[in-house]
Amino acid sequence: MNDSLYAYCVDIVNEDTGNYAYMIILAITDKPQILEFHPNGSSPYMNIADKKAYYAGLSKYYIKETDSMLQDLTTGNKINKKDISVIISKENSHLSYNAIGGNSNIKGVNAIGGYSNIDAVPDYKSEKGCAPTSLAMLIKYTYGNLVDSQTTLIDRLAYEFDSLPGSGATPVAYIKPGVIRYLSSKGITPTFCRFISENYFGDPIYGMTYNSLETYQTYINAKIPVVVIMFGAKGTSPAFPSGFNDHAVCGTGYYVGSAGEFIIVHTTAQEGDVYVAYSEYALGQFAWFTVY
């Protein structure tokens, strides 16, 4: 472990309501990138005083107890520092880890290479449009028997999204409220439901600057699929030989290696795992969306 800076944790309070939110921001690029955003509640690091903080991906928060021991801020368990890389490497063997010091500085991961793919994410064929189908894959994987079966789930989401009959075109602005309404009808209140990068009005911010591969990897490593909304995408697959164009897919994994940088997706055409280059040529103007 070394002492290089990876990320900042920023707690935000609304002085009128007293409500808290927090975000974890990647600090190793020229332009800030949000790794996590939580609109309700303070961060696990808020009251750690002068203890050194460590970050190992989504919901993996630690502080230094002694030279040899770390405390897991989620469970309260003590972990030997020499074991932390072993515990993490079983899940994310491709990641490198950098320790950093300071009250607001967080130990992080720099996902520079490797392969990861989430098993058991459904591979549905589009019935009422790509957006409801892609979201159905994500929601079914995440909530299992708490939600409807494939056809009913896609139908319900298409209704909530106001997807157009025939073409299945879906207004992007209807996706987040539609997901929330559907889950609410099942008695589910998600912890997180949004585009990972949004503006003040809740609209997605598109492009590689605000939808980094590192951010995508953080969610995949935490076993959280990511829906990719694309416009003008030129990436292809056997079912889309002329390009995806305006489309939505369900991201299940990634590969970063000698062949390049790729996200792994289910394309809504039941063609299995499809590798799509992480580039604005292949993905067009794109944005990450997830719910859990």
XYZ file of C-alpha atoms in Angstrom:
292
model
C 0.000 0.000 0.000
C 1.184 3.525 -0.746
C -0.121 7.001 0.092
C -1.493 8.185 -3.255
C -4.806 10.047 -3.345
C -7.707 8.312 -5.096
C -11.020 9.932 -4.077
C -12.807 12.454 -1.879
C -15.924 11.882 0.196
C -18.136 14.974 0.381
C -21.007 15.283 2.859
C -23.746 17.803 2.005
C -26.375 19.193 4.382
C -29.520 21.182 3.573
C -29.528 23.840 6.289
C -33.268 24.422 5.880
C -34.343 20.794 6.321
C -31.343 19.259 8.062
C -31.260 16.468 5.467
C -27.915 14.981 4.452
C -26.525 13.552 1.226
C -23.041 12.468 0.231
C -20.956 11.623 -2.798
C -17.620 9.944 -3.431
C -15.676 11.662 -6.202
C -12.789 10.230 -8.196
C -9.759 12.473 -7.700
C -7.223 11.050 -10.144
C -8.576 12.536 -13.385
C -8.561 16.064 -14.780
C -12.347 16.294 -14.470
C -14.185 15.054 -11.347
C -16.180 11.845 -11.761
C -18.810 10.668 -9.293
C -18.212 7.104 -8.096
C -21.160 7.084 -5.693
C -24.023 9.449 -4.867
C -26.423 8.855 -1.985
C -29.249 11.420 -1.728
C -30.374 10.394 1.760
C -28.085 10.186 4.772
C -24.560 11.065 5.814
C -21.480 9.152 4.741
C -19.887 6.371 6.810
C -16.774 8.555 6.998
C -18.480 11.617 8.476
C -17.451 11.150 12.104
C -14.156 9.315 11.848
C -12.135 12.250 13.244
C -8.479 11.930 12.211
C -8.486 8.233 11.370
C -7.153 7.210 7.979
C -9.923 6.249 5.548
C -9.947 3.457 2.963
C -12.330 2.828 0.065
C -12.541 -0.470 -1.839
C -15.612 0.071 -4.008
C -19.344 0.395 -3.524
C -20.361 -0.160 0.137
C -16.805 -1.164 1.086
C -15.696 1.478 3.570
C -12.862 1.092 6.091
C -10.867 3.093 8.622
C -7.500 2.397 10.192
C -7.666 1.131 13.784
C -4.018 0.212 14.311
C -1.004 -0.326 12.094
C -2.255 -3.834 11.412
C -6.053 -3.582 11.757
C -8.884 -1.925 9.787
C -12.524 -1.503 10.772
C -15.316 -2.186 8.277
C -17.648 0.822 8.640
C -20.592 -1.151 7.249
C -20.422 -4.144 9.604
C -18.237 -2.829 12.425
C -15.981 -5.872 12.077
C -12.223 -5.633 12.533
C -10.080 -6.889 9.658
C -6.353 -7.471 9.601
C -4.802 -5.116 7.078
C -2.748 -7.910 5.549
C -6.002 -9.767 4.853
C -7.868 -6.902 3.215
C -6.289 -7.427 -0.205
C -7.064 -11.145 0.032
C -10.711 -10.494 0.866
C -11.075 -7.977 -1.924
C -9.081 -9.873 -4.506
C -11.482 -12.816 -4.345
C -14.147 -10.486 -5.729
C -12.069 -8.029 -7.753
C -8.763 -9.675 -8.594
C -8.127 -7.238 -11.458
C -8.063 -4.131 -9.254
C -5.070 -2.348 -7.784
C -5.396 -0.611 -4.422
C -3.810 2.580 -3.148
C -3.842 3.630 0.498
C -4.191 7.328 1.232
C -4.300 9.409 4.362
C -6.271 12.393 5.610
C -9.762 13.002 6.912
C -11.561 13.408 3.578
C -9.226 11.266 1.495
C -10.295 7.716 0.766
C -8.304 4.652 -0.193
C -9.521 3.601 -3.593
C -9.359 1.221 -6.492
C -7.924 2.039 -9.873
C -9.596 -0.450 -12.193
C -7.016 -0.557 -14.945
C -7.536 -4.053 -16.257
C -9.255 -7.396 -15.989
C -12.579 -9.116 -16.498
C -15.766 -9.236 -14.461
C -19.281 -10.314 -15.399
C -22.384 -10.715 -13.235
C -23.868 -14.182 -13.476
C -27.616 -14.790 -13.664
C -28.690 -11.438 -15.128
C -31.669 -12.287 -17.393
C -31.260 -11.961 -21.155
C -34.696 -10.782 -22.286
C -35.822 -10.101 -25.831
C -37.437 -6.747 -26.500
C -41.224 -6.963 -26.423
C -42.339 -3.406 -25.694
C -39.161 -1.436 -26.332
C -35.501 -1.554 -25.391
C -35.728 0.661 -22.288
C -38.435 -1.332 -20.461
C -36.715 -4.576 -21.507
C -33.276 -3.460 -20.292
C -34.682 -2.137 -17.028
C -36.636 -5.371 -16.595
C -33.379 -7.354 -16.729
C -31.815 -5.112 -14.091
C -34.883 -5.095 -11.836
C -35.522 -8.843 -12.083
C -31.906 -9.640 -11.213
C -31.925 -7.211 -8.290
C -35.334 -7.955 -6.767
C -36.067 -11.512 -7.928
C -39.411 -12.892 -6.780
C -40.415 -9.543 -5.273
C -41.292 -8.337 -8.782
C -43.312 -9.714 -11.710
C -42.222 -12.336 -14.220
C -40.675 -11.328 -17.551
C -43.674 -10.448 -19.728
C -45.704 -8.751 -17.002
C -42.661 -6.857 -15.757
C -41.833 -5.523 -19.224
C -45.489 -4.623 -19.827
C -45.708 -2.744 -16.544
C -42.489 -0.835 -17.142
C -43.536 0.057 -20.697
C -46.766 1.445 -19.263
C -44.948 3.433 -16.568
C -42.427 4.763 -19.119
C -45.170 5.694 -21.612
C -43.229 3.744 -24.256
C -44.771 4.155 -27.698
C -46.667 1.135 -29.058
C -44.920 -0.424 -32.027
C -41.576 1.376 -31.904
C -41.167 1.109 -28.138
C -39.552 4.567 -28.039
C -39.304 5.785 -24.449
C -38.912 9.379 -23.206
C -35.717 9.367 -21.133
C -37.269 11.687 -18.548
C -39.901 9.046 -17.744
C -37.472 6.266 -16.840
C -36.573 7.185 -13.253
C -40.092 8.111 -12.063
C -41.473 5.077 -13.901
C -39.105 2.704 -12.109
C -39.927 4.292 -8.752
C -43.680 3.994 -9.361
C -43.399 0.356 -10.381
C -41.249 -0.608 -7.391
C -43.549 1.318 -5.059
C -46.472 -0.758 -6.332
C -44.547 -3.799 -5.069
C -43.802 -2.236 -1.703
C -40.146 -1.635 -2.604
C -38.297 1.599 -1.824
C -34.923 1.536 -3.597
C -31.820 2.894 -1.933
C -30.654 4.353 -5.232
C -32.582 4.975 -8.464
C -31.196 7.480 -10.950
C -28.824 8.245 -13.755
C -25.387 8.070 -12.208
C -24.558 11.535 -13.580
C -27.447 14.012 -13.527
C -27.869 17.757 -13.753
C -29.804 19.921 -11.298
C -33.107 18.967 -12.927
C -32.449 15.223 -12.770
C -31.694 14.887 -16.483
C -28.839 12.561 -17.475
C -25.461 14.035 -18.348
C -24.108 12.174 -21.357
C -20.628 11.236 -22.496
C -17.414 9.635 -21.261
C -16.440 12.515 -18.989
C -19.431 11.967 -16.728
C -19.939 8.236 -17.330
C -16.496 6.830 -16.753
C -15.472 3.221 -17.140
C -14.156 3.320 -13.561
C -17.611 4.277 -12.290
C -19.240 1.501 -14.314
C -16.719 -0.991 -12.934
C -17.498 0.095 -9.377
C -21.127 -0.958 -9.796
C -20.346 -4.170 -11.685
C -17.841 -5.171 -8.998
C -20.612 -4.683 -6.435
C -22.851 -7.034 -8.478
C -25.134 -4.190 -9.605
C -26.023 -4.211 -13.338
C -26.029 -0.868 -15.158
C -28.443 0.116 -17.929
C -26.779 2.058 -20.743
C -28.880 4.647 -22.601
C -27.331 5.413 -26.017
C -27.995 7.881 -28.827
C -26.220 7.603 -32.170
C -24.241 4.525 -31.117
C -22.241 2.900 -33.921
C -21.328 -0.258 -32.009
C -22.660 -3.439 -33.600
C -23.722 -6.967 -32.742
C -25.148 -9.831 -34.826
C -28.659 -8.530 -34.138
C -27.651 -4.904 -34.803
C -25.258 -5.116 -37.786
C -25.842 -1.476 -38.752
C -25.208 -0.153 -35.246
C -27.242 0.263 -32.069
C -28.161 3.866 -32.941
C -30.702 5.050 -30.289
C -30.946 2.124 -27.918
C -30.832 0.878 -24.324
C -28.959 -2.210 -23.127
C -28.292 -3.858 -19.773
C -24.618 -3.797 -18.767
C -23.518 -6.916 -16.906
C -19.728 -6.777 -16.996
C -16.526 -5.536 -18.584
C -13.213 -6.590 -20.063
C -10.144 -4.337 -20.009
C -6.986 -5.827 -21.456
C -4.665 -6.086 -24.417
C -7.619 -6.175 -26.833
C -8.999 -2.875 -25.519
C -11.689 -1.596 -23.148
C -15.145 -3.177 -23.434
C -18.390 -3.267 -21.528
C -20.391 -6.504 -21.638
C -24.108 -6.061 -22.286
C -27.378 -7.830 -22.990
C -28.720 -6.096 -26.090
C -32.469 -6.952 -25.760
C -32.133 -9.386 -28.695
C -31.330 -12.517 -26.648
C -27.863 -12.858 -28.141
C -25.986 -13.534 -24.907
C -23.030 -11.507 -23.676
C -22.051 -8.872 -26.239
C -18.775 -6.935 -25.937
C -19.066 -3.258 -26.893
C -16.036 -0.978 -27.004
C -15.989 1.716 -24.347
C -15.821 4.674 -26.724
C -18.094 7.457 -27.876
C -17.948 5.986 -31.378
C -19.401 2.659 -30.218
C -21.674 4.011 -27.473
C -22.576 7.389 -28.978
C -23.878 9.880 -26.451
C -24.494 7.592 -23.505
C -25.408 7.609 -19.817
C -25.354 5.045 -17.006
C -28.552 4.288 -15.033
C -29.034 1.891 -12.147
C -31.340 1.011 -9.271
C -30.798 -1.074 -6.161
